[in-house]
Amino acid sequence: MALTPARTMPGVLELLPLDQIAFQRMLDTIRRNYERFGFLPIETPVIEHSDVLLTKTGGETERQVYFVQSTGALGAAEKGDVPELALRFDLTVPLARYVAEHEHDLSFPFRRYQMQRVYRGERAQRGRFREFYQCDIDVIGKDSLSVRYDAEIPAVIYSVFRELDIGAFTIQLNNRKLMRGFFESLGVADAEQQMLVLREVDKLDKRGPDYVRGTLTGDAFGLSAEVAATILDVVQVRSTSVDDAFAKLDALGDGSQTMAQGRAELKEVLSLIRDFGVPETHFALNLSIARGLDYYTGTVYETTLNDHPGIGSICSGGRYENLAGQYTRSHLPGVGISIGLTRLYWQLRDAGLVSTAQSSVDVLVTQMDPTLLPQYIAVATELRNAGIATEVVMESGKLGKQFKYADRAGIRFAIVIGEDEIAKGVVTVKDLRREDQFEVTRAELVKTLRVELAQAEVGR
């Protein structure tokens, strides 16, 4: 019988154990910080009803959806029928459905975090994934939601990335109301055209001003050279401090009521971010930030690594006023952000900013004499009860081979107990990283290993 080649489909990230530990520790850091700010966990099904999932998406997303069909339903389906089920492509639309469905059982403002895989039919290419983790937080209000929550989100972002310790970063902010009002003052009043212009402006940092200028004055948009130049002047505005941001917002001049509202919201958000204790070196005004999804209505965020701009946004999101409006007559505004952790981890590893982790197993109890296995198990149980992750060698073999196994698995300490150790009432602890060993009494083993592990943690 021919063997089936073992392979994964393009666009998925499958890690070896020590890399998976590094990834898992990033997940744990994000979760810990989300919970620190009072967000509660939820999970939603990976499969949603297609009509629920596709009610309001925008951008390219709806052309990247994976539909789900059972073999029985596939045979019975009429040609051209849209399957009833689809894999979620983000966590925000399922959140809107979740809140609408459980509205009467939730307390508002509803603060949730969600860390699950999502699926998109991306073209297989380097750094783009079809299956990936998103780590989201959102605050959902009932009837209204103060813009003050928009300022709390960057405080969470700052807390997360400070602890992840992957380099200097900047949280960049804009406001879609401000930009829509600005476009209105230039005669770009049609909402659909405004959205198209926003999407082009959002490409400024990646494609450059000449590309954006050419697109805006081309046949697709038909804006005059003067209007395009004015847009480019404004969208290249960046700030260096809160006071500088205020001055640059005021310098935009008078505009429509929408523009005035967006400017006032931005000022309040920027001021409160500072009150949350986020250093002014870590957030800035960036009037080219737009975000690609249509449902954002106010504040928008993108976070970038200062020394690695090519990585792009490592965390993004914004304010939306009525995402759940397709599912309920209640008004449920919200604000939130998402960290695409799979892509971020891959990019950080590719750039040398994260490395393979040490094993989550601290100790390997080796086997010198099969007749002493009950003692080996007793030592391992004692260490585990003390909170020290321990593995026991269950089959006899050469000691050197056992040390080699521990070293390859990333386990730092190997415990040896043979006739000599039993006679002296000690155990031998071999430190495979320092390549030395010492003896310690059984009574002092837990205490000694705790000290060694604590010192190793400090030295990381």
GROMACS .gro file of C-alpha atoms in nm:
model
  460
    1MET     CA    1   0.000   0.000   0.000
    2ALA     CA    2   0.136   0.340  -0.098
    3LEU     CA    3   0.202   0.581   0.187
    4THR     CA    4   0.015   0.911   0.201
    5PRO     CA    5   0.268   1.196   0.225
    6ALA     CA    6   0.256   1.362   0.567
    7ARG     CA    7   0.197   1.732   0.500
    8THR     CA    8   0.000   2.037   0.609
    9MET     CA    9  -0.187   2.267   0.375
   10PRO     CA   10  -0.024   2.602   0.292
   11GLY     CA   11  -0.108   2.890   0.523
   12VAL     CA   12  -0.098   2.718   0.862
   13LEU     CA   13   0.162   2.743   1.137
   14GLU     CA   14   0.256   2.413   1.299
   15LEU     CA   15   0.530   2.444   1.561
   16LEU     CA   16   0.773   2.210   1.731
   17PRO     CA   17   0.723   2.179   2.109
   18LEU     CA   18   0.978   2.439   2.227
   19ASP     CA   19   0.850   2.691   1.972
   20GLN     CA   20   0.495   2.608   2.080
   21ILE     CA   21   0.592   2.684   2.439
   22ALA     CA   22   0.721   3.027   2.331
   23PHE     CA   23   0.396   3.089   2.144
   24GLN     CA   24   0.189   2.969   2.440
   25ARG     CA   25   0.375   3.201   2.677
   26MET     CA   26   0.286   3.495   2.454
   27LEU     CA   27  -0.078   3.384   2.468
   28ASP     CA   28  -0.056   3.360   2.846
   29THR     CA   29   0.096   3.709   2.871
   30ILE     CA   30  -0.182   3.858   2.659
   31ARG     CA   31  -0.451   3.676   2.857
   32ARG     CA   32  -0.301   3.786   3.188
   33ASN     CA   33  -0.304   4.152   3.084
   34TYR     CA   34  -0.657   4.134   2.945
   35GLU     CA   35  -0.780   3.991   3.274
   36ARG     CA   36  -0.582   4.253   3.468
   37PHE     CA   37  -0.802   4.520   3.308
   38GLY     CA   38  -1.124   4.342   3.400
   39PHE     CA   39  -1.210   4.168   3.074
   40LEU     CA   40  -1.403   3.841   3.090
   41PRO     CA   41  -1.343   3.536   2.866
   42ILE     CA   42  -1.584   3.400   2.609
   43GLU     CA   43  -1.559   3.151   2.324
   44THR     CA   44  -1.780   3.125   2.017
   45PRO     CA   45  -1.817   2.833   1.772
   46VAL     CA   46  -1.571   2.814   1.489
   47ILE     CA   47  -1.867   2.756   1.254
   48GLU     CA   48  -2.140   3.018   1.218
   49HIS     CA   49  -2.450   3.045   1.000
   50SER     CA   50  -2.348   3.204   0.671
   51ASP     CA   51  -2.624   3.465   0.677
   52VAL     CA   52  -2.517   3.571   1.027
   53LEU     CA   53  -2.149   3.579   0.943
   54LEU     CA   54  -2.178   3.777   0.620
   55THR     CA   55  -2.427   4.044   0.723
   56LYS     CA   56  -2.167   4.317   0.761
   57THR     CA   57  -1.801   4.270   0.681
   58GLY     CA   58  -1.653   4.511   0.430
   59GLY     CA   59  -1.311   4.518   0.268
   60GLU     CA   60  -1.176   4.198   0.116
   61THR     CA   61  -1.295   3.973   0.396
   62GLU     CA   62  -1.619   3.847   0.247
   63ARG     CA   63  -1.426   3.711  -0.053
   64GLN     CA   64  -1.202   3.506   0.176
   65VAL     CA   65  -1.466   3.309   0.367
   66TYR     CA   66  -1.440   2.931   0.396
   67PHE     CA   67  -1.784   2.773   0.357
   68VAL     CA   68  -1.860   2.447   0.538
   69GLN     CA   69  -2.060   2.167   0.380
   70SER     CA   70  -2.119   1.811   0.494
   71THR     CA   71  -2.083   1.542   0.231
   72GLY     CA   72  -2.454   1.465   0.252
   73ALA     CA   73  -2.557   1.828   0.210
   74LEU     CA   74  -2.306   1.871  -0.070
   75GLY     CA   75  -2.472   1.600  -0.275
   76ALA     CA   76  -2.817   1.746  -0.220
   77ALA     CA   77  -2.727   2.109  -0.280
   78GLU     CA   78  -2.838   2.285  -0.595
   79LYS     CA   79  -2.565   2.427  -0.811
   80GLY     CA   80  -2.491   2.784  -0.706
   81ASP     CA   81  -2.646   2.749  -0.360
   82VAL     CA   82  -2.452   2.921  -0.081
   83PRO     CA   83  -2.378   2.673   0.201
   84GLU     CA   84  -2.563   2.744   0.523
   85LEU     CA   85  -2.249   2.734   0.737
   86ALA     CA   86  -1.910   2.906   0.722
   87LEU     CA   87  -1.591   2.930   0.928
   88ARG     CA   88  -1.554   3.257   1.116
   89PHE     CA   89  -1.305   3.499   0.956
   90ASP     CA   90  -1.265   3.719   1.264
   91LEU     CA   91  -1.394   3.737   1.621
   92THR     CA   92  -1.576   4.071   1.598
   93VAL     CA   93  -1.875   3.964   1.388
   94PRO     CA   94  -1.931   3.652   1.604
   95LEU     CA   95  -1.909   3.882   1.907
   96ALA     CA   96  -2.189   4.098   1.765
   97ARG     CA   97  -2.403   3.789   1.718
   98TYR     CA   98  -2.313   3.666   2.069
   99VAL     CA   99  -2.408   3.993   2.237
  100ALA     CA  100  -2.735   4.020   2.043
  101GLU     CA  101  -2.826   3.660   2.129
  102HIS     CA  102  -2.737   3.686   2.499
  103GLU     CA  103  -2.820   4.053   2.547
  104HIS     CA  104  -3.061   3.997   2.837
  105ASP     CA  105  -2.814   3.779   3.028
  106LEU     CA  106  -2.515   4.015   3.008
  107SER     CA  107  -2.414   4.310   3.223
  108PHE     CA  108  -2.329   4.629   3.033
  109PRO     CA  109  -2.084   4.767   2.960
  110PHE     CA  110  -1.986   4.415   2.859
  111ARG     CA  111  -1.608   4.367   2.868
  112ARG     CA  112  -1.493   4.052   2.695
  113TYR     CA  113  -1.173   3.897   2.573
  114GLN     CA  114  -1.154   3.613   2.324
  115MET     CA  115  -0.848   3.421   2.206
  116GLN     CA  116  -0.931   3.170   1.934
  117ARG     CA  117  -0.841   3.064   1.581
  118VAL     CA  118  -1.004   3.224   1.277
  119TYR     CA  119  -0.997   3.126   0.909
  120ARG     CA  120  -0.949   3.321   0.588
  121GLY     CA  121  -0.898   3.205   0.230
  122GLU     CA  122  -0.576   3.403   0.190
  123ARG     CA  123  -0.355   3.338  -0.109
  124ALA     CA  124  -0.075   3.119   0.022
  125GLN     CA  125   0.236   3.335   0.055
  126ARG     CA  126   0.509   3.412   0.304
  127GLY     CA  127   0.374   3.547   0.631
  128ARG     CA  128   0.004   3.517   0.535
  129PHE     CA  129  -0.203   3.256   0.715
  130ARG     CA  130  -0.531   3.083   0.647
  131GLU     CA  131  -0.565   2.964   1.006
  132PHE     CA  132  -0.445   3.195   1.281
  133TYR     CA  133  -0.502   3.307   1.638
  134GLN     CA  134  -0.667   3.638   1.713
  135CYS     CA  135  -0.659   3.780   2.064
  136ASP     CA  136  -0.939   4.036   2.100
  137ILE     CA  137  -1.083   4.266   2.362
  138ASP     CA  138  -1.400   4.470   2.325
  139VAL     CA  139  -1.618   4.687   2.544
  140ILE     CA  140  -1.985   4.684   2.437
  141GLY     CA  141  -2.230   4.942   2.566
  142LYS     CA  142  -2.610   4.938   2.584
  143ASP     CA  143  -2.762   5.242   2.407
  144SER     CA  144  -2.439   5.441   2.445
  145LEU     CA  145  -2.071   5.398   2.527
  146SER     CA  146  -1.851   5.684   2.643
  147VAL     CA  147  -1.553   5.774   2.427
  148ARG     CA  148  -1.351   5.738   2.748
  149TYR     CA  149  -1.341   5.364   2.683
  150ASP     CA  150  -1.158   5.445   2.359
  151ALA     CA  151  -0.875   5.578   2.578
  152GLU     CA  152  -0.862   5.267   2.798
  153ILE     CA  153  -0.789   5.038   2.502
  154PRO     CA  154  -0.440   5.187   2.436
  155ALA     CA  155  -0.362   5.144   2.806
  156VAL     CA  156  -0.426   4.771   2.763
  157ILE     CA  157  -0.215   4.763   2.446
  158TYR     CA  158   0.071   4.934   2.629
  159SER     CA  159   0.049   4.689   2.919
  160VAL     CA  160   0.052   4.386   2.686
  161PHE     CA  161   0.344   4.487   2.468
  162ARG     CA  162   0.550   4.623   2.753
  163GLU     CA  163   0.534   4.280   2.916
  164LEU     CA  164   0.593   4.095   2.589
  165ASP     CA  165   0.915   4.297   2.567
  166ILE     CA  166   0.960   4.271   2.190
  167GLY     CA  167   1.098   4.623   2.135
  168ALA     CA  168   0.990   4.987   2.131
  169PHE     CA  169   0.642   5.041   1.991
  170THR     CA  170   0.399   5.322   1.911
  171ILE     CA  171   0.020   5.314   1.932
  172GLN     CA  172  -0.107   5.532   1.646
  173LEU     CA  173  -0.453   5.687   1.654
  174ASN     CA  174  -0.696   5.858   1.422
  175ASN     CA  175  -1.070   5.922   1.411
  176ARG     CA  176  -1.294   5.842   1.114
  177LYS     CA  177  -1.539   6.118   1.199
  178LEU     CA  178  -1.256   6.368   1.175
  179MET     CA  179  -1.152   6.231   0.837
  180ARG     CA  180  -1.506   6.210   0.698
  181GLY     CA  181  -1.571   6.569   0.802
  182PHE     CA  182  -1.242   6.674   0.644
  183PHE     CA  183  -1.335   6.503   0.316
  184GLU     CA  184  -1.674   6.676   0.323
  185SER     CA  185  -1.500   7.013   0.342
  186LEU     CA  186  -1.317   6.921   0.019
  187GLY     CA  187  -1.635   6.826  -0.163
  188VAL     CA  188  -1.594   6.450  -0.118
  189ALA     CA  189  -1.938   6.407   0.035
  190ASP     CA  190  -2.050   6.065  -0.088
  191ALA     CA  191  -2.011   5.810   0.193
  192GLU     CA  192  -1.898   5.531  -0.039
  193GLN     CA  193  -1.638   5.753  -0.204
  194GLN     CA  194  -1.515   5.864   0.139
  195MET     CA  195  -1.465   5.500   0.236
  196LEU     CA  196  -1.270   5.433  -0.083
  197VAL     CA  197  -1.049   5.737  -0.021
  198LEU     CA  198  -0.991   5.622   0.338
  199ARG     CA  199  -0.875   5.282   0.215
  200GLU     CA  200  -0.627   5.446  -0.022
  201VAL     CA  201  -0.502   5.682   0.248
  202ASP     CA  202  -0.447   5.382   0.475
  203LYS     CA  203  -0.183   5.262   0.226
  204LEU     CA  204   0.029   5.576   0.268
  205ASP     CA  205   0.294   5.433   0.500
  206LYS     CA  206   0.325   5.115   0.290
  207ARG     CA  207   0.306   5.253  -0.066
  208GLY     CA  208   0.418   5.614  -0.025
  209PRO     CA  209   0.261   5.952  -0.115
  210ASP     CA  210   0.324   5.929  -0.490
  211TYR     CA  211   0.125   5.607  -0.516
  212VAL     CA  212  -0.166   5.752  -0.314
  213ARG     CA  213  -0.160   6.077  -0.513
  214GLY     CA  214  -0.168   5.887  -0.842
  215THR     CA  215  -0.461   5.674  -0.727
  216LEU     CA  216  -0.665   5.969  -0.598
  217THR     CA  217  -0.621   6.167  -0.921
  218GLY     CA  218  -0.671   5.862  -1.145
  219ASP     CA  219  -0.986   5.755  -1.326
  220ALA     CA  220  -1.119   5.555  -1.031
  221PHE     CA  221  -1.147   5.865  -0.808
  222GLY     CA  222  -1.107   6.161  -1.038
  223LEU     CA  223  -1.005   6.407  -0.767
  224SER     CA  224  -0.830   6.725  -0.874
  225ALA     CA  225  -0.458   6.762  -0.814
  226GLU     CA  226  -0.533   7.039  -0.563
  227VAL     CA  227  -0.774   6.826  -0.358
  228ALA     CA  228  -0.534   6.530  -0.367
  229ALA     CA  229  -0.248   6.755  -0.249
  230THR     CA  230  -0.460   6.887   0.039
  231ILE     CA  231  -0.552   6.533   0.143
  232LEU     CA  232  -0.188   6.424   0.135
  233ASP     CA  233  -0.080   6.724   0.342
  234VAL     CA  234  -0.328   6.633   0.615
  235VAL     CA  235  -0.286   6.256   0.619
  236GLN     CA  236   0.089   6.292   0.666
  237VAL     CA  237   0.031   6.466   1.001
  238ARG     CA  238   0.206   6.290   1.292
  239SER     CA  239   0.247   6.406   1.652
  240THR     CA  240   0.532   6.384   1.900
  241SER     CA  241   0.333   6.457   2.218
  242VAL     CA  242  -0.021   6.522   2.333
  243ASP     CA  243   0.029   6.899   2.320
  244ASP     CA  244   0.174   6.866   1.970
  245ALA     CA  245  -0.126   6.656   1.865
  246PHE     CA  246  -0.366   6.920   1.998
  247ALA     CA  247  -0.184   7.194   1.806
  248LYS     CA  248  -0.190   6.994   1.483
  249LEU     CA  249  -0.558   6.910   1.521
  250ASP     CA  250  -0.640   7.278   1.577
  251ALA     CA  251  -0.432   7.371   1.272
  252LEU     CA  252  -0.671   7.174   1.050
  253GLY     CA  253  -0.909   7.469   1.073
  254ASP     CA  254  -1.286   7.479   1.086
  255GLY     CA  255  -1.491   7.211   0.920
  256SER     CA  256  -1.825   7.036   0.939
  257GLN     CA  257  -1.996   6.930   1.260
  258THR     CA  258  -1.873   6.576   1.195
  259MET     CA  259  -1.514   6.698   1.175
  260ALA     CA  260  -1.554   6.900   1.496
  261GLN     CA  261  -1.695   6.597   1.677
  262GLY     CA  262  -1.410   6.374   1.559
  263ARG     CA  263  -1.151   6.632   1.667
  264ALA     CA  264  -1.310   6.666   2.012
  265GLU     CA  265  -1.316   6.287   2.056
  266LEU     CA  266  -0.952   6.255   1.956
  267LYS     CA  267  -0.848   6.526   2.200
  268GLU     CA  268  -1.033   6.361   2.487
  269VAL     CA  269  -0.891   6.019   2.403
  270LEU     CA  270  -0.533   6.144   2.371
  271SER     CA  271  -0.556   6.332   2.700
  272LEU     CA  272  -0.699   6.032   2.886
  273ILE     CA  273  -0.439   5.793   2.746
  274ARG     CA  274  -0.180   6.009   2.917
  275ASP     CA  275  -0.387   5.994   3.239
  276PHE     CA  276  -0.383   5.613   3.215
  277GLY     CA  277  -0.005   5.633   3.254
  278VAL     CA  278   0.091   5.549   2.898
  279PRO     CA  279   0.414   5.740   2.819
  280GLU     CA  280   0.376   5.998   2.543
  281THR     CA  281   0.664   5.828   2.363
  282HIS     CA  282   0.435   5.529   2.308
  283PHE     CA  283   0.131   5.684   2.138
  284ALA     CA  284   0.084   5.939   1.863
  285LEU     CA  285  -0.160   6.098   1.623
  286ASN     CA  286  -0.141   5.953   1.270
  287LEU     CA  287  -0.404   6.090   1.030
  288SER     CA  288  -0.335   5.825   0.766
  289ILE     CA  289  -0.466   5.543   0.987
  290ALA     CA  290  -0.806   5.434   0.859
  291ARG     CA  291  -0.840   5.052   0.899
  292GLY     CA  292  -0.989   4.851   0.616
  293LEU     CA  293  -1.319   4.731   0.762
  294ASP     CA  294  -1.628   4.941   0.697
  295TYR     CA  295  -1.781   4.903   1.042
  296TYR     CA  296  -1.536   5.139   1.219
  297THR     CA  297  -1.699   5.476   1.286
  298GLY     CA  298  -1.477   5.674   1.525
  299THR     CA  299  -1.142   5.614   1.694
  300VAL     CA  300  -0.910   5.374   1.510
  301TYR     CA  301  -0.579   5.227   1.628
  302GLU     CA  302  -0.269   5.068   1.483
  303THR     CA  303   0.039   4.965   1.680
  304THR     CA  304   0.379   4.931   1.516
  305LEU     CA  305   0.731   4.837   1.627
  306ASN     CA  306   0.955   5.143   1.597
  307ASP     CA  307   1.263   4.955   1.483
  308HIS     CA  308   1.080   4.713   1.253
  309PRO     CA  309   0.826   4.911   1.047
  310GLY     CA  310   0.827   4.643   0.780
  311ILE     CA  311   0.641   4.410   1.015
  312GLY     CA  312   0.339   4.640   0.988
  313SER     CA  313   0.062   4.669   1.242
  314ILE     CA  314   0.097   4.432   1.539
  315CYS     CA  315  -0.233   4.534   1.699
  316SER     CA  316  -0.527   4.723   1.551
  317GLY     CA  317  -0.894   4.803   1.601
  318GLY     CA  318  -1.134   5.084   1.673
  319ARG     CA  319  -1.481   5.212   1.757
  320TYR     CA  320  -1.799   5.087   1.593
  321GLU     CA  321  -2.146   5.221   1.661
  322ASN     CA  322  -2.388   4.956   1.545
  323LEU     CA  323  -2.220   4.633   1.445
  324ALA     CA  324  -2.498   4.428   1.610
  325GLY     CA  325  -2.769   4.622   1.428
  326GLN     CA  326  -2.819   4.333   1.185
  327TYR     CA  327  -2.920   4.103   1.472
  328THR     CA  328  -3.109   4.322   1.721
  329ARG     CA  329  -3.302   4.648   1.738
  330SER     CA  330  -3.099   4.744   2.045
  331HIS     CA  331  -2.819   4.995   1.996
  332LEU     CA  332  -2.496   4.825   2.104
  333PRO     CA  333  -2.191   5.042   2.033
  334GLY     CA  334  -1.845   4.908   2.106
  335VAL     CA  335  -1.471   4.960   2.087
  336GLY     CA  336  -1.196   4.702   2.073
  337ILE     CA  337  -0.868   4.578   1.934
  338SER     CA  338  -0.723   4.256   1.798
  339ILE     CA  339  -0.376   4.104   1.807
  340GLY     CA  340  -0.317   3.860   1.521
  341LEU     CA  341  -0.080   3.649   1.726
  342THR     CA  342   0.007   3.379   1.472
  343ARG     CA  343   0.130   3.628   1.214
  344LEU     CA  344   0.297   3.842   1.481
  345TYR     CA  345   0.483   3.543   1.629
  346TRP     CA  346   0.597   3.429   1.285
  347GLN     CA  347   0.724   3.778   1.198
  348LEU     CA  348   0.899   3.823   1.532
  349ARG     CA  349   1.068   3.485   1.501
  350ASP     CA  350   1.167   3.562   1.142
  351ALA     CA  351   1.319   3.894   1.257
  352GLY     CA  352   1.507   3.726   1.543
  353LEU     CA  353   1.303   3.907   1.810
  354VAL     CA  354   1.177   3.587   1.974
  355SER     CA  355   1.357   3.259   2.008
  356THR     CA  356   1.284   2.900   2.096
  357ALA     CA  357   1.171   2.873   2.457
  358GLN     CA  358   1.312   2.662   2.733
  359SER     CA  359   1.115   2.349   2.811
  360SER     CA  360   0.815   2.370   3.041
  361VAL     CA  361   0.955   2.056   3.208
  362ASP     CA  362   1.207   2.145   3.480
  363VAL     CA  363   1.339   1.808   3.591
  364LEU     CA  364   1.398   1.462   3.447
  365VAL     CA  365   1.427   1.178   3.701
  366THR     CA  366   1.658   0.928   3.533
  367GLN     CA  367   1.653   0.551   3.575
  368MET     CA  368   1.976   0.379   3.677
  369ASP     CA  369   1.824   0.065   3.828
  370PRO     CA  370   1.480  -0.067   3.724
  371THR     CA  371   1.426  -0.210   4.071
  372LEU     CA  372   1.436   0.146   4.211
  373LEU     CA  373   1.150   0.270   3.990
  374PRO     CA  374   0.913   0.312   4.290
  375GLN     CA  375   1.167   0.551   4.446
  376TYR     CA  376   1.202   0.744   4.121
  377ILE     CA  377   0.826   0.782   4.101
  378ALA     CA  378   0.813   0.893   4.466
  379VAL     CA  379   1.075   1.165   4.402
  380ALA     CA  380   0.888   1.286   4.094
  381THR     CA  381   0.560   1.296   4.286
  382GLU     CA  382   0.722   1.499   4.563
  383LEU     CA  383   0.858   1.751   4.311
  384ARG     CA  384   0.525   1.778   4.128
  385ASN     CA  385   0.341   1.837   4.453
  386ALA     CA  386   0.585   2.124   4.512
  387GLY     CA  387   0.493   2.275   4.175
  388ILE     CA  388   0.803   2.160   3.987
  389ALA     CA  389   0.724   2.008   3.646
  390THR     CA  390   0.891   1.666   3.640
  391GLU     CA  391   0.921   1.375   3.400
  392VAL     CA  392   1.026   1.021   3.495
  393VAL     CA  393   1.219   0.786   3.267
  394MET     CA  394   0.999   0.476   3.266
  395GLU     CA  395   1.224   0.244   3.066
  396SER     CA  396   1.581   0.150   3.147
  397GLY     CA  397   1.865   0.255   2.922
  398LYS     CA  398   2.212   0.403   2.917
  399LEU     CA  399   2.243   0.707   3.142
  400GLY     CA  400   2.423   0.906   2.872
  401LYS     CA  401   2.133   0.850   2.638
  402GLN     CA  402   1.891   0.974   2.906
  403PHE     CA  403   2.100   1.291   2.952
  404LYS     CA  404   2.102   1.344   2.577
  405TYR     CA  405   1.723   1.308   2.569
  406ALA     CA  406   1.683   1.568   2.846
  407ASP     CA  407   1.919   1.811   2.674
  408ARG     CA  408   1.742   1.778   2.340
  409ALA     CA  409   1.402   1.823   2.505
  410GLY     CA  410   1.523   2.140   2.677
  411ILE     CA  411   1.501   1.997   3.031
  412ARG     CA  412   1.758   2.163   3.253
  413PHE     CA  413   1.797   1.932   3.554
  414ALA     CA  414   1.845   1.556   3.561
  415ILE     CA  415   1.823   1.366   3.889
  416VAL     CA  416   2.032   1.054   3.937
  417ILE     CA  417   1.965   0.801   4.214
  418GLY     CA  418   2.174   0.483   4.227
  419GLU     CA  419   2.325   0.259   4.487
  420ASP     CA  420   2.592   0.517   4.580
  421GLU     CA  421   2.331   0.793   4.632
  422ILE     CA  422   2.112   0.564   4.842
  423ALA     CA  423   2.407   0.465   5.059
  424LYS     CA  424   2.491   0.832   5.125
  425GLY     CA  425   2.127   0.944   5.161
  426VAL     CA  426   2.151   1.194   4.876
  427VAL     CA  427   2.045   1.249   4.516
  428THR     CA  428   2.272   1.377   4.240
  429VAL     CA  429   2.138   1.678   4.047
  430LYS     CA  430   2.298   1.733   3.707
  431ASP     CA  431   2.259   2.083   3.555
  432LEU     CA  432   2.266   2.016   3.183
  433ARG     CA  433   2.299   2.383   3.090
  434ARG     CA  434   2.592   2.462   3.315
  435GLU     CA  435   2.734   2.113   3.262
  436ASP     CA  436   2.802   2.053   3.631
  437GLN     CA  437   2.641   1.855   3.909
  438PHE     CA  438   2.599   1.853   4.286
  439GLU     CA  439   2.463   1.631   4.560
  440VAL     CA  440   2.180   1.723   4.791
  441THR     CA  441   1.985   1.537   5.056
  442ARG     CA  442   1.639   1.417   4.967
  443ALA     CA  443   1.495   1.646   5.236
  444GLU     CA  444   1.660   1.954   5.079
  445LEU     CA  445   1.589   1.862   4.715
  446VAL     CA  446   1.271   2.067   4.669
  447LYS     CA  447   1.414   2.375   4.838
  448THR     CA  448   1.738   2.354   4.639
  449LEU     CA  449   1.565   2.315   4.304
  450ARG     CA  450   1.331   2.603   4.381
  451VAL     CA  451   1.630   2.829   4.442
  452GLU     CA  452   1.801   2.713   4.121
  453LEU     CA  453   1.485   2.764   3.913
  454ALA     CA  454   1.421   3.108   4.064
  455GLN     CA  455   1.777   3.217   3.982
  456ALA     CA  456   1.733   3.090   3.626
  457GLU     CA  457   1.410   3.289   3.590
  458VAL     CA  458   1.579   3.609   3.706
  459GLY     CA  459   1.864   3.552   3.462
  460ARG     CA  460   1.636   3.525   3.157
   0.00000   0.00000   0.00000
